[in-house]
PDB file of C-alpha atoms in Angstrom:
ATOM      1  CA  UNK A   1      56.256 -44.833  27.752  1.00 46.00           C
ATOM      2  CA  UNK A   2      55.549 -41.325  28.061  1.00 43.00           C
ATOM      3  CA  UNK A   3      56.208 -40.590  24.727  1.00 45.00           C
ATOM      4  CA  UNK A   4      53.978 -43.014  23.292  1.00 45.00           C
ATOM      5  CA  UNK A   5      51.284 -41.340  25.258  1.00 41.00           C
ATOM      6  CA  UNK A   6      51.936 -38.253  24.491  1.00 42.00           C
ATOM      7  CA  UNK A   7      52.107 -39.415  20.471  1.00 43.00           C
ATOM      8  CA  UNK A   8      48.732 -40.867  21.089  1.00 41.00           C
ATOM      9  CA  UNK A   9      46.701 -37.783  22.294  1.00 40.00           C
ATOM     10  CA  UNK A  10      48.130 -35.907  19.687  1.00 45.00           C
ATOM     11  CA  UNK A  11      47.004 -38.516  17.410  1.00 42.00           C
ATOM     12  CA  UNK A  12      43.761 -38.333  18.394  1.00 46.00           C
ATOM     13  CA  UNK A  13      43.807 -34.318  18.702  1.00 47.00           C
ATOM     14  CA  UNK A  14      44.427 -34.007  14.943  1.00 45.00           C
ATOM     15  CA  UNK A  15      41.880 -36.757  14.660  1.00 46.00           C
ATOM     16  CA  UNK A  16      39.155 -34.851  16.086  1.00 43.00           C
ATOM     17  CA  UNK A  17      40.568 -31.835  14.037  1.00 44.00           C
ATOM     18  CA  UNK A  18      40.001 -33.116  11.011  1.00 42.00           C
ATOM     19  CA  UNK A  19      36.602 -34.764  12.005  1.00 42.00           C
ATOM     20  CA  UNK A  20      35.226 -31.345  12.993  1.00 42.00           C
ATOM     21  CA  UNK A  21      36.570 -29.350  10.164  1.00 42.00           C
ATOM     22  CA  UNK A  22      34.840 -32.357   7.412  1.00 45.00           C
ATOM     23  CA  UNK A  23      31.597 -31.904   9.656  1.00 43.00           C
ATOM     24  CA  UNK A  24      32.088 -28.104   8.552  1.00 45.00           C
ATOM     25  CA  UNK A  25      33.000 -28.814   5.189  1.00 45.00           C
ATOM     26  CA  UNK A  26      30.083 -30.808   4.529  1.00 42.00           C
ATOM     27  CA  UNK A  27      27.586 -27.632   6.018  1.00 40.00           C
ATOM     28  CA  UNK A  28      28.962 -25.065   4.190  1.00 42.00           C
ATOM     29  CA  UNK A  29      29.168 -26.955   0.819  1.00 39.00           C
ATOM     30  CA  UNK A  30      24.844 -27.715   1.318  1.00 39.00           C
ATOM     31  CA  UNK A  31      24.836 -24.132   1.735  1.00 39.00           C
ATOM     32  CA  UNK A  32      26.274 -23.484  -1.676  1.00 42.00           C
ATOM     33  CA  UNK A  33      23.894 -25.758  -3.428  1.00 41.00           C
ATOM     34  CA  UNK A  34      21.052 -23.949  -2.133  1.00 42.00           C
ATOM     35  CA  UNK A  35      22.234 -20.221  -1.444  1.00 40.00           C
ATOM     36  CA  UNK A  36      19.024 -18.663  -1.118  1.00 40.00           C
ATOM     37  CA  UNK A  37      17.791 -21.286   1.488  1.00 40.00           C
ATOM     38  CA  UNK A  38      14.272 -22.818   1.391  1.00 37.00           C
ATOM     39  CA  UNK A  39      12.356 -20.138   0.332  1.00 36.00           C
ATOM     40  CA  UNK A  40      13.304 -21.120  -3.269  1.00 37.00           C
ATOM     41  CA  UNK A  41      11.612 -24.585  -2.694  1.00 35.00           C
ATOM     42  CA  UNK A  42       8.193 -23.239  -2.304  1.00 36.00           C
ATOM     43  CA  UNK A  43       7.482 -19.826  -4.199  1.00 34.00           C
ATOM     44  CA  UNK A  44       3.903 -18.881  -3.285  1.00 34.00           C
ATOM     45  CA  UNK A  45       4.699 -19.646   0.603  1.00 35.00           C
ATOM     46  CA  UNK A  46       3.813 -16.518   2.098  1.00 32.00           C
ATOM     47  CA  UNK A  47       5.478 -17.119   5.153  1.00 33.00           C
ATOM     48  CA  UNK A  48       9.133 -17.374   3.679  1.00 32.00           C
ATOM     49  CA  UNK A  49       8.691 -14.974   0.336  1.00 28.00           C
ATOM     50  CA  UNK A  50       7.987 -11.303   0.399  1.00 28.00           C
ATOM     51  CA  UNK A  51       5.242  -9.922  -2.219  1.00 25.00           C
ATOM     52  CA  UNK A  52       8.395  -7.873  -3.364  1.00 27.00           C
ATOM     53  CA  UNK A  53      10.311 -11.086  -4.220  1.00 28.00           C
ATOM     54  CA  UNK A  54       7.320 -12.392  -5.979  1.00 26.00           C
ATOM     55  CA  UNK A  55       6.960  -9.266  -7.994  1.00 26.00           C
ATOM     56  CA  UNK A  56      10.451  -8.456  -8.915  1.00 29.00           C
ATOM     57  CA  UNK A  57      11.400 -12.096  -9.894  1.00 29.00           C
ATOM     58  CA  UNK A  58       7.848 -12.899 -12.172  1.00 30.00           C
ATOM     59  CA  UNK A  59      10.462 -15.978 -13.240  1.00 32.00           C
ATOM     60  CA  UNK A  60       9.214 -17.636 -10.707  1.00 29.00           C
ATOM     61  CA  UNK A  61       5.349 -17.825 -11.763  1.00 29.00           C
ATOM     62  CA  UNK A  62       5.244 -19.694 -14.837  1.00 34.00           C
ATOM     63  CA  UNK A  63       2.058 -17.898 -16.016  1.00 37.00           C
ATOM     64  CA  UNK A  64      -0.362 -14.955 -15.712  1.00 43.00           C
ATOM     65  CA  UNK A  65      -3.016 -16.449 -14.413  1.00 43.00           C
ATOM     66  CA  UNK A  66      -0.697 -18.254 -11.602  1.00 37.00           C
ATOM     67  CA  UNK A  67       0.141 -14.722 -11.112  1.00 39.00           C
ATOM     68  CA  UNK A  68      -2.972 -13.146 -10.775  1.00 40.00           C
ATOM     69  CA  UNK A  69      -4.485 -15.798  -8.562  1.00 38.00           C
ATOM     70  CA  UNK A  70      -1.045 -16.214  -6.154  1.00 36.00           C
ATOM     71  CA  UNK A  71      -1.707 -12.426  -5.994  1.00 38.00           C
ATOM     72  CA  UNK A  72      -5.339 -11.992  -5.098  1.00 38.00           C
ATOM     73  CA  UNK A  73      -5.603 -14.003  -2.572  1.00 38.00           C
ATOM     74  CA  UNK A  74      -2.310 -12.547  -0.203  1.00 40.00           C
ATOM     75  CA  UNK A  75      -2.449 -10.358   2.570  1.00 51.00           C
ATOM     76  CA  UNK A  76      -0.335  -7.872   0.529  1.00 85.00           C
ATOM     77  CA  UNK A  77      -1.699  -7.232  -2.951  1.00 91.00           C
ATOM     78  CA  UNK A  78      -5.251  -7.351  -4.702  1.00 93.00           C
ATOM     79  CA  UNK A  79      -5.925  -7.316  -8.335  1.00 95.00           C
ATOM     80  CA  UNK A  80      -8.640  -5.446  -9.371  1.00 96.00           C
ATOM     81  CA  UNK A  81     -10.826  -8.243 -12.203  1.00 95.00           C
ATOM     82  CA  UNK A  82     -11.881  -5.393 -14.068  1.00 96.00           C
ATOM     83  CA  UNK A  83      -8.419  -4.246 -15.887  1.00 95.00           C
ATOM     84  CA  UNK A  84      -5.973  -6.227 -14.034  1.00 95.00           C
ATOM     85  CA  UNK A  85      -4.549  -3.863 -12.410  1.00 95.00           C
ATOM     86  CA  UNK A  86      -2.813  -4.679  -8.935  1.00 95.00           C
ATOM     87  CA  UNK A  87      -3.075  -2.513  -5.668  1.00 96.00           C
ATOM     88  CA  UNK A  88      -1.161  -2.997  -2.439  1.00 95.00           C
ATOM     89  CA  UNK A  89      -3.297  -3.350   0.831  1.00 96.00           C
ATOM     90  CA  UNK A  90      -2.499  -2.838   4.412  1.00 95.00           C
ATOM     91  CA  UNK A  91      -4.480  -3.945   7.249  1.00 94.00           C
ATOM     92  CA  UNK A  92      -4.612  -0.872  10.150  1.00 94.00           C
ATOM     93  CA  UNK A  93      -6.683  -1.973  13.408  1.00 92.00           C
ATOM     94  CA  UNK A  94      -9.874  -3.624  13.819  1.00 92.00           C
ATOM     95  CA  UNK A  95     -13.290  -3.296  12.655  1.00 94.00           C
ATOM     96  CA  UNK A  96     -16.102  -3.024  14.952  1.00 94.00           C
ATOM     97  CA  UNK A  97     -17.233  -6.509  14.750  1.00 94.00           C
ATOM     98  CA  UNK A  98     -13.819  -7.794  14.836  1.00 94.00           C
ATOM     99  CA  UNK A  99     -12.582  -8.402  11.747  1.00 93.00           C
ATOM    100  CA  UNK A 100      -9.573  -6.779   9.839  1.00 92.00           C
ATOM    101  CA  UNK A 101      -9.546  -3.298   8.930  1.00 94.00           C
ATOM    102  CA  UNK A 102      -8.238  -3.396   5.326  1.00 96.00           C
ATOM    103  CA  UNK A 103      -7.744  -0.525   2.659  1.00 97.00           C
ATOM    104  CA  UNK A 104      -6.485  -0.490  -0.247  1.00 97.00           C
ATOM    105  CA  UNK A 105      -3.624   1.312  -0.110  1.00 96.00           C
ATOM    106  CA  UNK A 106      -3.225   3.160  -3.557  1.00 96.00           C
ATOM    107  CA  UNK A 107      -5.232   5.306  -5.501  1.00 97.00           C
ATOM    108  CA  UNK A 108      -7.981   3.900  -7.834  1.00 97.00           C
ATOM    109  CA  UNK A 109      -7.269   4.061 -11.485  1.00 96.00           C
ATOM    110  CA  UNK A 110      -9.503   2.330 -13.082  1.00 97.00           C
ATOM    111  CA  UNK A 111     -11.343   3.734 -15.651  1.00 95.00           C
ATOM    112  CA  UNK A 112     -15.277   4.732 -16.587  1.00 96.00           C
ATOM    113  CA  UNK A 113     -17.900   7.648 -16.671  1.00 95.00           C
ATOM    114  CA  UNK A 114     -17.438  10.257 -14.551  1.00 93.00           C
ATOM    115  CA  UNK A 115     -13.579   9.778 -14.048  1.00 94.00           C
ATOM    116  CA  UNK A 116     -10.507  11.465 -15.668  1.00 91.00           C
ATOM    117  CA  UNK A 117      -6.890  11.814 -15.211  1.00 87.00           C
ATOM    118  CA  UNK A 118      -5.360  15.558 -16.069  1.00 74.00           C
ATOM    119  CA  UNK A 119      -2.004  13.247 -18.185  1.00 77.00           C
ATOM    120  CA  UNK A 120      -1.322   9.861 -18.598  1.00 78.00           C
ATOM    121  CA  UNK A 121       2.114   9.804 -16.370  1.00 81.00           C
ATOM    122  CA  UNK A 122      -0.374  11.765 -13.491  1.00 82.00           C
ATOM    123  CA  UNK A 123      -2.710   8.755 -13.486  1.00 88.00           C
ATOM    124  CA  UNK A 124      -0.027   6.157 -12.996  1.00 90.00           C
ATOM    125  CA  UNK A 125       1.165   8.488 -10.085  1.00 90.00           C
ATOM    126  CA  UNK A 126      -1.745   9.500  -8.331  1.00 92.00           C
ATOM    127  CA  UNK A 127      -4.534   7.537  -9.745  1.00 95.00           C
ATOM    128  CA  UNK A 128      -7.583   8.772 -11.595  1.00 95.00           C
ATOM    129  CA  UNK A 129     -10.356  11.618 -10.069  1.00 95.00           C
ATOM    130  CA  UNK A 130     -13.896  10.810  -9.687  1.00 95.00           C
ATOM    131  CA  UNK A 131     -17.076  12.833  -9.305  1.00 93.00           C
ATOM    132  CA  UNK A 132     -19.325  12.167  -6.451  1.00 93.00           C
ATOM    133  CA  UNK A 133     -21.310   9.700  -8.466  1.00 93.00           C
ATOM    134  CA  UNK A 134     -18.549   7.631 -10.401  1.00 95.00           C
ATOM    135  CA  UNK A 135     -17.100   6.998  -6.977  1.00 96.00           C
ATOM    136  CA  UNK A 136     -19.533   5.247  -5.641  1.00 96.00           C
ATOM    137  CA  UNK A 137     -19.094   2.732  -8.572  1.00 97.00           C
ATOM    138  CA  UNK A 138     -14.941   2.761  -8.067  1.00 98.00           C
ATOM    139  CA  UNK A 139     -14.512  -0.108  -5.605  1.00 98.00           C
ATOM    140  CA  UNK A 140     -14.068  -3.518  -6.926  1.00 96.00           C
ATOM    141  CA  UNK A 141     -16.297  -6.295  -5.664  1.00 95.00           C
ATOM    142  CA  UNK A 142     -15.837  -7.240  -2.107  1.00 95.00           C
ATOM    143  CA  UNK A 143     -14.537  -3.561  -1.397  1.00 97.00           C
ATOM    144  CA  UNK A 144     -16.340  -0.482  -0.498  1.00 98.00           C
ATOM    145  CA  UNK A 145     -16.314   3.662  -0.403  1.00 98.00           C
ATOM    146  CA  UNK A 146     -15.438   4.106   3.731  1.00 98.00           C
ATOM    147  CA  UNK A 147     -17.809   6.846   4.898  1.00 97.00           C
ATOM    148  CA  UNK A 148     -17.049   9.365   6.844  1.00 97.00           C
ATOM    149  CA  UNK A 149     -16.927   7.338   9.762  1.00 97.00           C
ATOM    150  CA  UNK A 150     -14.698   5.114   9.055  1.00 98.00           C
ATOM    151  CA  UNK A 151     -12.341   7.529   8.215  1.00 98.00           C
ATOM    152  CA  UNK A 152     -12.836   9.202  11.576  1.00 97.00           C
ATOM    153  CA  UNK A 153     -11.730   5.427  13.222  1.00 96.00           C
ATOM    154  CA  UNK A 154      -8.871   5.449  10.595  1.00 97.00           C
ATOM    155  CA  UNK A 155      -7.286   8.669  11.849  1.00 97.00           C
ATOM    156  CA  UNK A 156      -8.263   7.872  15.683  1.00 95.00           C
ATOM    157  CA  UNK A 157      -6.042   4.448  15.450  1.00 94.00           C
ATOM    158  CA  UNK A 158      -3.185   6.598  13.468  1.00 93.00           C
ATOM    159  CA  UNK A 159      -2.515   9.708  15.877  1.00 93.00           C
ATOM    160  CA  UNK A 160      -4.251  11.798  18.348  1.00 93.00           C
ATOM    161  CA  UNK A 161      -3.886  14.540  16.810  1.00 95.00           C
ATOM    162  CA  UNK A 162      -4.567  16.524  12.691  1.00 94.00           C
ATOM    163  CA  UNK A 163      -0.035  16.585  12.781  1.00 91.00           C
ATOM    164  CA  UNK A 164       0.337  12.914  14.139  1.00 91.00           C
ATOM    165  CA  UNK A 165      -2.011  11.679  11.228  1.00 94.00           C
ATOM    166  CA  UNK A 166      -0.834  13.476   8.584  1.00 93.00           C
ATOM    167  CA  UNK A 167       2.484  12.412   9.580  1.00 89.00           C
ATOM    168  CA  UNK A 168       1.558   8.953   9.695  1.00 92.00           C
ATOM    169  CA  UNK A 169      -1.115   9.021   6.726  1.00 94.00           C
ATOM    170  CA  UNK A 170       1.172  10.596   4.301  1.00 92.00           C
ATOM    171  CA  UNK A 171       4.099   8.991   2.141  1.00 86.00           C
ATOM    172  CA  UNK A 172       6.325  12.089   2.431  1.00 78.00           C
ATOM    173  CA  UNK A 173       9.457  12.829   4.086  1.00 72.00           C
ATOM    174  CA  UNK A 174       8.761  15.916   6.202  1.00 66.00           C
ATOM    175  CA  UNK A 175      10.955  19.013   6.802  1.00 72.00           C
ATOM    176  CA  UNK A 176      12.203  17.730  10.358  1.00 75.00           C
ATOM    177  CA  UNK A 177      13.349  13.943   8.956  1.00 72.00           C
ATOM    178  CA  UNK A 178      10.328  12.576  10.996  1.00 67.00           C
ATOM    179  CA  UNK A 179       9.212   8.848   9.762  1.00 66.00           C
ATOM    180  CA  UNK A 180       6.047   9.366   7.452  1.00 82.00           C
ATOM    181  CA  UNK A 181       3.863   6.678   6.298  1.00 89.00           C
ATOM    182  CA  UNK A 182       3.976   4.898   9.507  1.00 88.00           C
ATOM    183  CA  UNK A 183       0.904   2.717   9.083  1.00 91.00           C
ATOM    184  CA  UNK A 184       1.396   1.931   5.227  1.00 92.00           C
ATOM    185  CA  UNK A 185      -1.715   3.826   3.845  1.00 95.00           C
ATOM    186  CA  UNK A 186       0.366   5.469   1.558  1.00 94.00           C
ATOM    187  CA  UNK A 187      -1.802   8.695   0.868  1.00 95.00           C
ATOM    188  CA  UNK A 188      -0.182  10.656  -2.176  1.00 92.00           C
ATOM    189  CA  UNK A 189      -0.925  14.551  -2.024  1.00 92.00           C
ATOM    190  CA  UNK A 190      -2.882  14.435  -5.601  1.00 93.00           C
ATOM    191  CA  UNK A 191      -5.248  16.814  -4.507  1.00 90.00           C
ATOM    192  CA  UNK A 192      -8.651  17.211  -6.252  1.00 90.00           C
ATOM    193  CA  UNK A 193      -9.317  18.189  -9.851  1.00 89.00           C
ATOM    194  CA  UNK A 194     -11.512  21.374 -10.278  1.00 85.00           C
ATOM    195  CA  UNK A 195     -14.615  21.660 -12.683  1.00 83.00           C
ATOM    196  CA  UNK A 196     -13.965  25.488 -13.489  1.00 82.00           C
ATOM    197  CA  UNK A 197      -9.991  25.079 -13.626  1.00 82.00           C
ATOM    198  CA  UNK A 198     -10.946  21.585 -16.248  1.00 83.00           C
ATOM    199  CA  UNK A 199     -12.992  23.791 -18.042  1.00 82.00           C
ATOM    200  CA  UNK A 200     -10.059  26.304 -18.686  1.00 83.00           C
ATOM    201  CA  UNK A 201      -7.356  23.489 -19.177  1.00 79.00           C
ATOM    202  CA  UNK A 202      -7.437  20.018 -18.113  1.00 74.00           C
ATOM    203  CA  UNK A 203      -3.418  20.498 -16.885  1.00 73.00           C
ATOM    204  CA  UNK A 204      -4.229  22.761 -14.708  1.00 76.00           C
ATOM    205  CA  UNK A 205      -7.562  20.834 -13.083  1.00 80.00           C
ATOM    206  CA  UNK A 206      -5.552  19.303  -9.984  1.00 80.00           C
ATOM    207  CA  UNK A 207      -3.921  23.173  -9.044  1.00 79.00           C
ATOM    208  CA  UNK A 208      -3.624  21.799  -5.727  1.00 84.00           C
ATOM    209  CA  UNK A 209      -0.888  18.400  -6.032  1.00 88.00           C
ATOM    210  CA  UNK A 210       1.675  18.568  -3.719  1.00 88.00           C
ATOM    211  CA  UNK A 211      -0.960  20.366  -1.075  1.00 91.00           C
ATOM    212  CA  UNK A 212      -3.240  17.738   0.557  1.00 93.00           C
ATOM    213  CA  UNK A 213      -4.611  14.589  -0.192  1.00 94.00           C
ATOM    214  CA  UNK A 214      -8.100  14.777  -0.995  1.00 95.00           C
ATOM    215  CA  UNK A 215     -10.552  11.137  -0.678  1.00 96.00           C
ATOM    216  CA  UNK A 216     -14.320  11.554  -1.614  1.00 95.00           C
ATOM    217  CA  UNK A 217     -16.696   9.670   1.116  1.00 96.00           C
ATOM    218  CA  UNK A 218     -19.702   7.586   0.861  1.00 96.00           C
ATOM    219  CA  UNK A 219     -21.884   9.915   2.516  1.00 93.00           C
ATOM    220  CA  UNK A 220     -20.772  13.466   0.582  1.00 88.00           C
ATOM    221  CA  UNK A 221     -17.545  14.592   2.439  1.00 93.00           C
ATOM    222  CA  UNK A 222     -13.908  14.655   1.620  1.00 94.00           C
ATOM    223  CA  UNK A 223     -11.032  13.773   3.959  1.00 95.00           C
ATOM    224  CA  UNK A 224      -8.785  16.568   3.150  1.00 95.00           C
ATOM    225  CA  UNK A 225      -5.374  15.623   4.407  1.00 95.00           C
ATOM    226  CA  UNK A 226      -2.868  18.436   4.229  1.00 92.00           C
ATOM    227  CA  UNK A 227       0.877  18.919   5.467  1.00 85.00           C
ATOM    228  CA  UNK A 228       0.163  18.854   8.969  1.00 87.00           C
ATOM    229  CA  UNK A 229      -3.728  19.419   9.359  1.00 92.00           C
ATOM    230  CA  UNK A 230      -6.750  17.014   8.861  1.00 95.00           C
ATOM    231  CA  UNK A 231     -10.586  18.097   8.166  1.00 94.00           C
ATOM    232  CA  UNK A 232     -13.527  17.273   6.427  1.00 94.00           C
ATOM    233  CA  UNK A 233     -15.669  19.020   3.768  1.00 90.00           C
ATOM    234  CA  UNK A 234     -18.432  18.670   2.930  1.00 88.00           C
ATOM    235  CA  UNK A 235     -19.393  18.015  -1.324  1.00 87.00           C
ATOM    236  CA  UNK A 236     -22.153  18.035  -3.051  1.00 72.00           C
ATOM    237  CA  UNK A 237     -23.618  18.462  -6.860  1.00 65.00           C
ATOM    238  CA  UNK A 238     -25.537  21.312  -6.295  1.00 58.00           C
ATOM    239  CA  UNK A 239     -23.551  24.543  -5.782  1.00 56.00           C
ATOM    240  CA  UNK A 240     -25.362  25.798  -2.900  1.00 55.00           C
ATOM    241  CA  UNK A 241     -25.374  29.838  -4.576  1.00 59.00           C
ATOM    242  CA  UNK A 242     -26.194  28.322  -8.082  1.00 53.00           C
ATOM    243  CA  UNK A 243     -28.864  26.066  -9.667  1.00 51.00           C
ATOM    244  CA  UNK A 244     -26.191  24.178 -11.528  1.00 53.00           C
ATOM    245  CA  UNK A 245     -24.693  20.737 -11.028  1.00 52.00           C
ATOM    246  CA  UNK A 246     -20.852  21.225  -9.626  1.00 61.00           C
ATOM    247  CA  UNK A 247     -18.851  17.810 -10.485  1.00 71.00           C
ATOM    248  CA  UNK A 248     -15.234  18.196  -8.811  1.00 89.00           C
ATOM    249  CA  UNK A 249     -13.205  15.220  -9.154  1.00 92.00           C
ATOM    250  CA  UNK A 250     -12.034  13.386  -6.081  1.00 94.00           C
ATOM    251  CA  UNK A 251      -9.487  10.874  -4.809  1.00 96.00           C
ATOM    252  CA  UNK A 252     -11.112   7.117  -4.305  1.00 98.00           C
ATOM    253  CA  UNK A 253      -9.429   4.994  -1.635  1.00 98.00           C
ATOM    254  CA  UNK A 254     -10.903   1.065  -0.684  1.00 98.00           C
ATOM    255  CA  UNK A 255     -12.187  -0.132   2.041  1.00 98.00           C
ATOM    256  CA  UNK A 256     -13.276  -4.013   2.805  1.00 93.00           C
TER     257      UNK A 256
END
C-alpha cells in the first residue's frame, strides 16, 4: 500500500512538472512572435515609442506627410513649414501664466535676407547667423525671439550661478567629466559672425567657435554663454563711435 502511494505523488509531481513547464513554453514562444513587445502595434503612440525610434526606423511611416504631421505635433520635435526642416524641443520650467516653457532646442537654419552661414558643413552644425533685423523674422509661426527676460528666467531655473548654467546650458563635456547639457537646451559654442572679419573672408567671420555661445534677443542684447561665465551685451546697428550701420550676425534660438 505504501508503494502505491508513494507511485501516486510522484505521478502527480511530474504531472504538475510538466503542466508548469507547457505554461512556460507557451509564454516564451508569444514572446518570440512579437520580440519587440507592443510598441510595434501602434507606431505614433508616444507613450511606448521614442522620437529616436521614430526617426531612425522612417520604415515605419509609410509617407512624408505621415511623417511630418506624426512629427509636429510631439512633445519632442517640430518641423519648421517653411523648408521642412525638423528641430528638437525641450520643455524647461514654467511660464508665468502657467503654461510650458518650450524652446527650440537647436539653432535656426533656415534661410533669407539678412542671414548667412560662413560653409555649408558649419550651417548644418551650428545653424545659420542673423543680423539684428533678420532675427526678428527667424521664428516659425507659433514661436517667438525670447527677450532678454526670458532668458534671465531660463538661466535662473538652470543654476544659481554664470558656472552652474553654462554647465547645464552647454552640450560639452567639460575638463573635470562634469554632466553638461543637463536641461536639454543643447547650446552649441558657434559664436557670432563679425561684419569686419566677413568683410576680409567669410571663413574667418565666426573667429570665435568653440568660445561661447552667442543668441541675439528681442529687445537688442545677446546672451553670451562662455566656458564657465554668462553675460549680456548689449547690440545695436549703429556703432555708437561711427555713423555707420554695424550688422554682426547672431545665433537665433525659439521660444513658444
Amino acid at each position: 500500500m505504501k508503494y502505491h502511494v508513494c507511485k501516486c505523488f510522484s505521478l502527480m509531481a511530474w504531472g504538475l512538472a510538466l503542466f508548469f513547464f507547457g505554461c512556460g513554453g507557451s509564454s516564451d514562444s508569444a514572446a518570440d512572435a512579437n520580440p519587440a513587445g507592443s510598441a510595434d502595434v501602434n507606431p505614433t503612440g508616444t507613450a511606448d515609442v521614442g522620437i529616436s525610434d521614430t526617426l531612425a526606423s522612417p520604415e515605419r511611416i509609410s509617407s512624408d506627410s505621415f511623417e511630418k504631421e506624426f512629427l509636429s505635433h510631439s512633445a519632442s520635435v517640430f518641423v519648421d513649414e517653411r523648408d521642412g526642416r525638423t528641430y528638437k524641443v525641450v520643455t524647461i520650467g514654467t511660464d508665468p501664466d502657467g503654461t510650458n516653457s518650450d524652446w527650440i532646442a537647436e539653432n535656426m537654419k533656415v534661410a533669407m535676407d539678412g542671414s548667412l552661414c560662413s560653409d555649408p558643413a558649419g550651417c548644418e552644425v551650428y545653424g545659420r547667423y542673423y543680423t539684428v533685423e533678420s532675427a526678428q523674422l527667424a521664428c516659425p509661426a507659433g514661436w517667438h525671439l525670447p527677450s532678454r527676460a526670458e532668458y534671465e528666467r531660463l538661466l535662473e531655473r538652470v543654476g544659481m550661478n554664470p558656472v552652474e548654467q553654462s554647465l547645464y546650458l552647454v552640450d560639452r563635456v567639460d575638463e573635470l567629466g562634469r554632466v553638461t547639457n543637463k536641461f536639454g537646451f543643447s547650446a552649441l559654442l558657434a559664436g557670432s559672425c563679425n561684419v569686419f572679419l566677413l568683410a576680409v573672408d567669410p571663413e574667418y567671420c565666426n573667429a570665435s567657435v568653440g568660445l561661447n555661445a552667442t543668441f541675439v534677443t528681442s529687445d537688442s542684447y545677446a546672451l553670451v554663454i562662455g566656458l564657465d561665465n554668462v553675460s549680456f551685451e548689449s547690440v545695436s546697428t549703429i556703432e555708437p563711435t561711427m555713423t555707420v550701420a554695424i550688422k554682426n550676425f547672431y545665433s537665433v534660438r525659439c521660444k513658444r
